[in-house]
Coordinates of N, CA and C in Angstrom, one line a residue:
X188 N 0.8 -1.2 0.0 CA 0.0 0.0 0.0 C 0.9 1.2 0.0
X189 N 0.5 2.2 -0.8 CA 1.2 3.5 -0.8 C 0.5 4.5 0.1
X190 N 1.3 5.2 0.9 CA 0.8 6.2 1.8 C 1.3 7.6 1.3
X191 N 0.3 8.5 1.1 CA 0.6 9.8 0.5 C 1.5 10.5 1.5
X192 N 2.6 11.1 1.0 CA 3.4 12.0 1.8 C 2.7 13.3 2.1
X193 N 1.9 13.7 1.1 CA 1.2 15.0 1.2 C 0.0 14.9 0.3
X194 N -1.2 15.4 0.7 CA -2.4 15.5 -0.1 C -2.2 16.8 -0.9
X195 N -2.2 16.7 -2.3 CA -2.0 17.8 -3.1 C -3.4 18.3 -3.7
X196 N -4.2 17.3 -3.9 CA -5.6 17.6 -4.5 C -6.5 16.4 -4.2
X197 N -7.8 16.7 -3.9 CA -8.8 15.7 -3.7 C -9.9 16.0 -4.6
X198 N -10.3 15.1 -5.6 CA -11.4 15.2 -6.4 C -12.6 14.5 -5.7
X199 N -13.7 15.1 -5.7 CA -14.9 14.5 -5.1 C -16.0 14.4 -6.0
X200 N -16.6 13.2 -6.1 CA -17.8 12.9 -7.0 C -18.7 12.0 -6.3
X201 N -20.0 12.1 -6.5 CA -21.0 11.3 -5.9 C -21.8 10.6 -6.9
X202 N -21.9 9.3 -6.8 CA -22.8 8.5 -7.7 C -24.1 8.2 -6.9
X203 N -25.2 8.4 -7.6 CA -26.5 8.1 -7.0 C -27.3 7.2 -7.9
X204 N -27.9 6.1 -7.4 CA -28.7 5.2 -8.2 C -27.9 4.1 -8.9
X205 N -26.6 4.0 -8.6 CA -25.8 2.9 -9.2 C -25.7 3.0 -10.7
X206 N -25.7 1.9 -11.4 CA -25.4 1.9 -12.8 C -26.5 2.5 -13.7
X207 N -27.7 2.8 -13.1 CA -28.8 3.4 -13.8 C -29.1 4.8 -13.2
X208 N -28.1 5.4 -12.6 CA -28.3 6.7 -11.9 C -27.5 7.8 -12.5
X209 N -26.8 8.6 -11.7 CA -26.1 9.7 -12.1 C -24.8 9.8 -11.3
X210 N -23.8 10.5 -11.9 CA -22.6 10.8 -11.2 C -22.3 12.3 -11.3
X211 N -21.9 12.9 -10.3 CA -21.7 14.4 -10.3 C -20.5 14.8 -9.3
X212 N -19.7 15.7 -9.8 CA -18.6 16.2 -9.0 C -19.1 17.3 -8.1
X213 N -18.4 17.5 -6.9 CA -18.9 18.5 -6.0 C -18.8 19.9 -6.5
X214 N -17.9 20.1 -7.5 CA -17.8 21.5 -8.1 C -18.7 21.7 -9.3
X215 N -19.5 20.7 -9.7 CA -20.4 20.8 -10.8 C -19.8 20.7 -12.2
X216 N -18.5 20.5 -12.3 CA -17.8 20.4 -13.6 C -18.1 19.1 -14.3
X217 N -18.5 18.0 -13.5 CA -18.8 16.7 -14.1 C -20.2 16.4 -13.6
X218 N -21.1 16.1 -14.6 CA -22.4 15.6 -14.3 C -22.8 14.7 -15.4
X219 N -23.0 13.4 -15.1 CA -23.2 12.4 -16.1 C -24.4 11.5 -15.7
X220 N -25.1 11.1 -16.8 CA -26.1 10.0 -16.6 C -25.4 8.7 -16.8
X221 N -25.8 7.7 -16.0 CA -25.2 6.4 -16.1 C -26.2 5.4 -16.6
X222 N -25.7 4.4 -17.3 CA -26.6 3.4 -17.8 C -25.8 2.1 -17.9
X223 N -26.5 1.0 -17.7 CA -25.9 -0.4 -17.8 C -25.8 -0.8 -19.2
X224 N -24.6 -1.2 -19.7 CA -24.4 -1.8 -21.0 C -25.3 -3.0 -21.2
X225 N -25.8 -3.2 -22.5 CA -26.6 -4.4 -22.8 C -25.8 -5.7 -22.4
X226 N -24.5 -5.7 -22.6 CA -23.7 -6.9 -22.3 C -23.8 -7.3 -20.8
X227 N -24.1 -6.3 -20.0 CA -24.3 -6.6 -18.5 C -25.7 -6.7 -18.1
X228 N -26.6 -6.8 -19.1 CA -28.0 -7.0 -18.8 C -28.8 -5.7 -18.7
X229 N -28.2 -4.6 -19.1 CA -29.0 -3.3 -19.1 C -29.6 -3.0 -20.4
X230 N -30.2 -1.8 -20.5 CA -30.9 -1.4 -21.7 C -29.9 -0.7 -22.7
X231 N -28.7 -0.4 -22.2 CA -27.7 0.3 -23.0 C -27.8 1.8 -22.9
X232 N -29.0 2.4 -22.9 CA -29.2 3.8 -22.6 C -28.2 4.8 -23.2
X233 N -28.5 6.0 -22.8 CA -27.7 7.2 -23.3 C -26.5 7.5 -22.4
X234 N -26.5 6.9 -21.2 CA -25.4 7.3 -20.2 C -24.1 6.5 -20.4
X235 N -23.2 6.9 -19.6 CA -21.9 6.2 -19.6 C -21.9 5.2 -18.5
X236 N -20.7 4.6 -18.2 CA -20.7 3.5 -17.2 C -19.3 3.6 -16.5
X237 N -19.2 2.9 -15.4 CA -18.0 3.0 -14.6 C -16.7 2.5 -15.4
X238 N -16.9 1.6 -16.3 CA -15.8 1.1 -17.0 C -15.3 2.2 -18.0
X239 N -16.1 2.9 -18.6 CA -15.7 3.9 -19.5 C -15.1 5.1 -18.8
X240 N -15.6 5.4 -17.6 CA -15.1 6.5 -16.8 C -13.7 6.1 -16.3
X241 N -13.5 4.8 -15.9 CA -12.2 4.4 -15.4 C -11.2 4.4 -16.6
X242 N -11.6 4.0 -17.8 CA -10.8 4.0 -18.9 C -10.3 5.4 -19.3
X243 N -11.3 6.4 -19.2 CA -10.9 7.8 -19.5 C -10.0 8.3 -18.5
X244 N -10.3 8.1 -17.2 CA -9.4 8.6 -16.1 C -8.0 8.0 -16.2
X245 N -7.9 6.7 -16.4 CA -6.6 6.1 -16.4 C -5.8 6.6 -17.7
X246 N -6.5 6.7 -18.8 CA -5.8 7.2 -20.0 C -5.3 8.6 -19.8
X247 N -6.1 9.5 -19.3 CA -5.7 10.9 -19.1 C -4.6 11.0 -18.1
X248 N -4.7 10.2 -17.0 CA -3.6 10.2 -16.0 C -2.3 9.7 -16.6
X249 N -2.4 8.6 -17.4 CA -1.2 8.0 -18.0 C -0.5 9.0 -19.0
X250 N -1.3 9.8 -19.7 CA -0.7 10.9 -20.5 C 0.0 11.9 -19.6
X251 N -0.5 12.2 -18.5 CA 0.2 13.1 -17.6 C 1.5 12.5 -17.1
X252 N 1.5 11.2 -16.8 CA 2.7 10.5 -16.4 C 3.7 10.5 -17.6
X253 N 3.3 10.3 -18.8 CA 4.2 10.3 -19.9 C 4.8 11.7 -20.1
X254 N 4.0 12.7 -20.0 CA 4.5 14.1 -20.1 C 5.5 14.4 -19.0
X255 N 5.3 13.9 -17.8 CA 6.2 14.2 -16.7 C 7.5 13.5 -16.9
X256 N 7.5 12.3 -17.3 CA 8.7 11.5 -17.6 C 9.5 12.1 -18.8
X257 N 8.7 12.4 -19.8 CA 9.4 13.0 -21.0 C 10.1 14.4 -20.7
X258 N 9.4 15.2 -19.9 CA 10.0 16.5 -19.5 C 11.2 16.3 -18.7
X259 N 11.2 15.3 -17.8 CA 12.4 15.0 -17.0 C 13.6 14.5 -17.8
X260 N 13.3 13.9 -19.0 CA 14.3 13.4 -19.9 C 14.5 14.4 -21.0
X261 N 13.9 15.5 -21.0 CA 14.0 16.6 -22.0 C 13.7 16.0 -23.4
X262 N 12.6 15.2 -23.4 CA 12.0 14.7 -24.7 C 10.7 15.5 -25.0
X263 N 10.6 16.0 -26.2 CA 9.4 16.8 -26.6 C 8.4 15.8 -27.2
X264 N 7.2 15.8 -26.6 CA 6.1 15.0 -27.1 C 5.2 15.8 -28.0
X265 N 4.6 15.2 -29.0 CA 3.6 15.9 -29.8 C 2.4 16.2 -28.9
X266 N 1.7 17.3 -29.4 CA 0.5 17.7 -28.6 C -0.6 16.7 -28.7
X267 N -0.6 15.9 -29.8 CA -1.8 15.0 -30.0 C -1.5 13.5 -29.6
X268 N -0.6 13.3 -28.7 CA -0.4 11.9 -28.3 C -1.7 11.5 -27.6
X269 N -2.0 10.2 -27.7 CA -3.2 9.7 -27.0 C -3.0 8.3 -26.5
X270 N -3.9 8.0 -25.5 CA -3.9 6.7 -24.9 C -5.4 6.3 -24.9
X271 N -5.6 5.1 -25.4 CA -7.0 4.5 -25.4 C -7.0 3.5 -24.3
X272 N -8.0 3.6 -23.4 CA -8.1 2.7 -22.3 C -9.3 1.8 -22.5
X273 N -9.0 0.5 -22.6 CA -10.1 -0.6 -22.7 C -10.2 -1.2 -21.3
X274 N -11.4 -1.1 -20.7 CA -11.6 -1.6 -19.4 C -12.6 -2.7 -19.5
X275 N -12.2 -3.9 -19.2 CA -13.1 -5.1 -19.3 C -13.6 -5.5 -17.9
X276 N -14.8 -6.1 -17.9 CA -15.3 -6.5 -16.6 C -15.8 -8.0 -16.8
X277 N -15.6 -8.8 -15.8 CA -16.1 -10.1 -15.9 C -16.1 -10.8 -14.5
X278 N -16.7 -12.0 -14.4 CA -16.7 -12.7 -13.1 C -15.4 -13.3 -12.7
X279 N -15.2 -13.3 -11.4 CA -14.1 -14.1 -10.8 C -14.7 -15.0 -9.8
X280 N -13.9 -15.8 -9.0 CA -14.5 -16.7 -8.0 C -15.4 -16.0 -7.1
X281 N -15.0 -14.9 -6.6 CA -15.9 -14.2 -5.6 C -16.3 -12.8 -6.1
X282 N -17.2 -12.8 -7.0 CA -17.7 -11.5 -7.5 C -17.3 -11.2 -8.9
X283 N -16.8 -10.0 -9.1 CA -16.4 -9.5 -10.4 C -15.1 -8.7 -10.3
X284 N -14.4 -8.6 -11.5 CA -13.1 -7.9 -11.5 C -13.0 -7.2 -12.9
X285 N -12.1 -6.3 -12.9 CA -11.8 -5.6 -14.2 C -10.4 -5.9 -14.6
X286 N -10.1 -5.7 -15.9 CA -8.8 -5.8 -16.5 C -8.7 -4.6 -17.5
X287 N -7.5 -4.1 -17.6 CA -7.2 -2.9 -18.4 C -6.2 -3.1 -19.5
X288 N -6.5 -2.6 -20.7 CA -5.5 -2.5 -21.7 C -5.4 -1.0 -22.1
X289 N -4.2 -0.5 -22.0 CA -3.9 0.8 -22.5 C -3.1 0.7 -23.8
X290 N -3.6 1.4 -24.8 CA -2.9 1.5 -26.1 C -2.4 2.9 -26.3
X291 N -1.0 3.0 -26.3 CA -0.4 4.3 -26.2 C 0.1 4.7 -27.6
X292 N -0.3 5.9 -28.1 CA 0.1 6.4 -29.4 C 1.0 7.6 -29.2
X293 N 2.3 7.5 -29.4 CA 3.2 8.6 -29.2 C 3.7 9.1 -30.5
X294 N 2.9 8.9 -31.6 CA 3.1 9.5 -32.9 C 4.4 9.0 -33.5
X295 N 5.3 10.0 -33.9 CA 6.5 9.7 -34.6 C 7.7 9.3 -33.8
X296 N 7.5 9.3 -32.5 CA 8.6 9.0 -31.6 C 9.2 7.6 -31.9
X297 N 10.5 7.6 -31.9 CA 11.2 6.3 -32.2 C 10.7 5.2 -31.2
X298 N 10.4 4.0 -31.7 CA 9.7 3.0 -31.0 C 10.5 2.6 -29.7
X299 N 11.8 2.5 -29.7 CA 12.5 2.1 -28.6 C 12.4 3.2 -27.5
X300 N 12.5 4.4 -27.9 CA 12.4 5.6 -27.0 C 11.0 5.6 -26.4
X301 N 10.0 5.4 -27.3 CA 8.6 5.4 -26.8 C 8.3 4.3 -25.8
X302 N 8.9 3.1 -26.0 CA 8.7 2.0 -25.1 C 9.3 2.3 -23.7
X303 N 10.5 2.9 -23.8 CA 11.2 3.3 -22.5 C 10.3 4.3 -21.7
X304 N 9.7 5.3 -22.5 CA 8.9 6.3 -21.8 C 7.6 5.6 -21.2
X305 N 7.0 4.7 -21.9 CA 5.8 4.0 -21.4 C 6.2 3.2 -20.2
X306 N 7.3 2.5 -20.2 CA 7.7 1.8 -19.0 C 8.0 2.7 -17.8
X307 N 8.6 3.8 -18.0 CA 8.9 4.7 -17.0 C 7.6 5.4 -16.4
X308 N 6.7 5.7 -17.4 CA 5.4 6.3 -17.0 C 4.6 5.4 -16.1
X309 N 4.6 4.1 -16.5 CA 3.9 3.1 -15.8 C 4.3 3.0 -14.3
X310 N 5.6 3.4 -14.0 CA 6.1 3.3 -12.7 C 5.7 4.5 -11.8
X311 N 5.3 5.7 -12.5 CA 5.0 6.9 -11.7 C 3.5 7.2 -11.8
X312 N 2.7 6.7 -12.7 CA 1.3 7.0 -12.9 C 0.5 6.6 -11.7
X313 N -0.3 7.4 -11.1 CA -1.0 7.1 -9.9 C -2.0 5.9 -10.1
X314 N -2.6 5.9 -11.3 CA -3.5 4.7 -11.6 C -2.7 3.4 -11.7
X315 N -1.6 3.5 -12.3 CA -0.7 2.3 -12.4 C -0.3 1.8 -11.0
X316 N 0.0 2.8 -10.2 CA 0.4 2.4 -8.8 C -0.7 1.9 -8.0
X317 N -1.9 2.4 -8.3 CA -3.1 1.9 -7.5 C -3.6 0.5 -8.0
X318 N -3.3 0.2 -9.3 CA -3.8 -1.1 -9.8 C -2.7 -2.2 -9.8
X319 N -1.5 -1.8 -9.6 CA -0.4 -2.8 -9.7 C -0.6 -3.9 -8.7
X320 N -0.6 -5.1 -9.2 CA -0.7 -6.3 -8.3 C -2.2 -6.6 -7.9
X321 N -3.1 -5.8 -8.4 CA -4.5 -6.0 -8.1 C -5.3 -6.4 -9.3
X322 N -5.0 -5.9 -10.5 CA -5.8 -6.2 -11.7 C -4.8 -6.4 -12.8
X323 N -5.2 -7.1 -13.9 CA -4.3 -7.2 -15.0 C -4.3 -5.9 -15.8
X324 N -3.1 -5.4 -16.1 CA -3.0 -4.2 -16.9 C -2.0 -4.5 -18.0
X325 N -2.4 -4.3 -19.2 CA -1.6 -4.5 -20.4 C -1.4 -3.2 -21.0
X326 N -0.1 -2.8 -21.3 CA 0.2 -1.5 -21.9 C 1.0 -1.8 -23.2
X327 N 0.4 -1.3 -24.3 CA 1.1 -1.6 -25.6 C 1.2 -0.3 -26.4
X328 N 2.2 -0.2 -27.2 CA 2.4 0.9 -28.2 C 1.4 0.7 -29.4
X329 N 0.9 1.7 -29.9 CA 0.0 1.6 -31.0 C 0.8 1.3 -32.3

């Protein structure tokens, strides 16, 4: 377990009604309808779901980690780098679990240098640190 040396920021959001409800941040910047995907027995609906939100959060955070590592190594990254986060859910012996696949597109960056950045970012990304040893995380270059 990682213990924070200092709290720098706390984001607060509240979900109401579960997978068929809403999610809203305390500052009002995030307000989403939630719906259960058909694959999980729901209607599909117009809303998003926890797996999509986790994929978006992990992807955005991983880009932040990539930028941090690149800056420390004086490597210039393109403005349009992107990370696609696939978050899968399925049954395990006692309940359900998720697995993540991140596909990292660093544009024209040399593949060997790109892989080294990805490996370093995976060591500093808060989502990577939170999931390490808990769920399957596969990270690949596009």
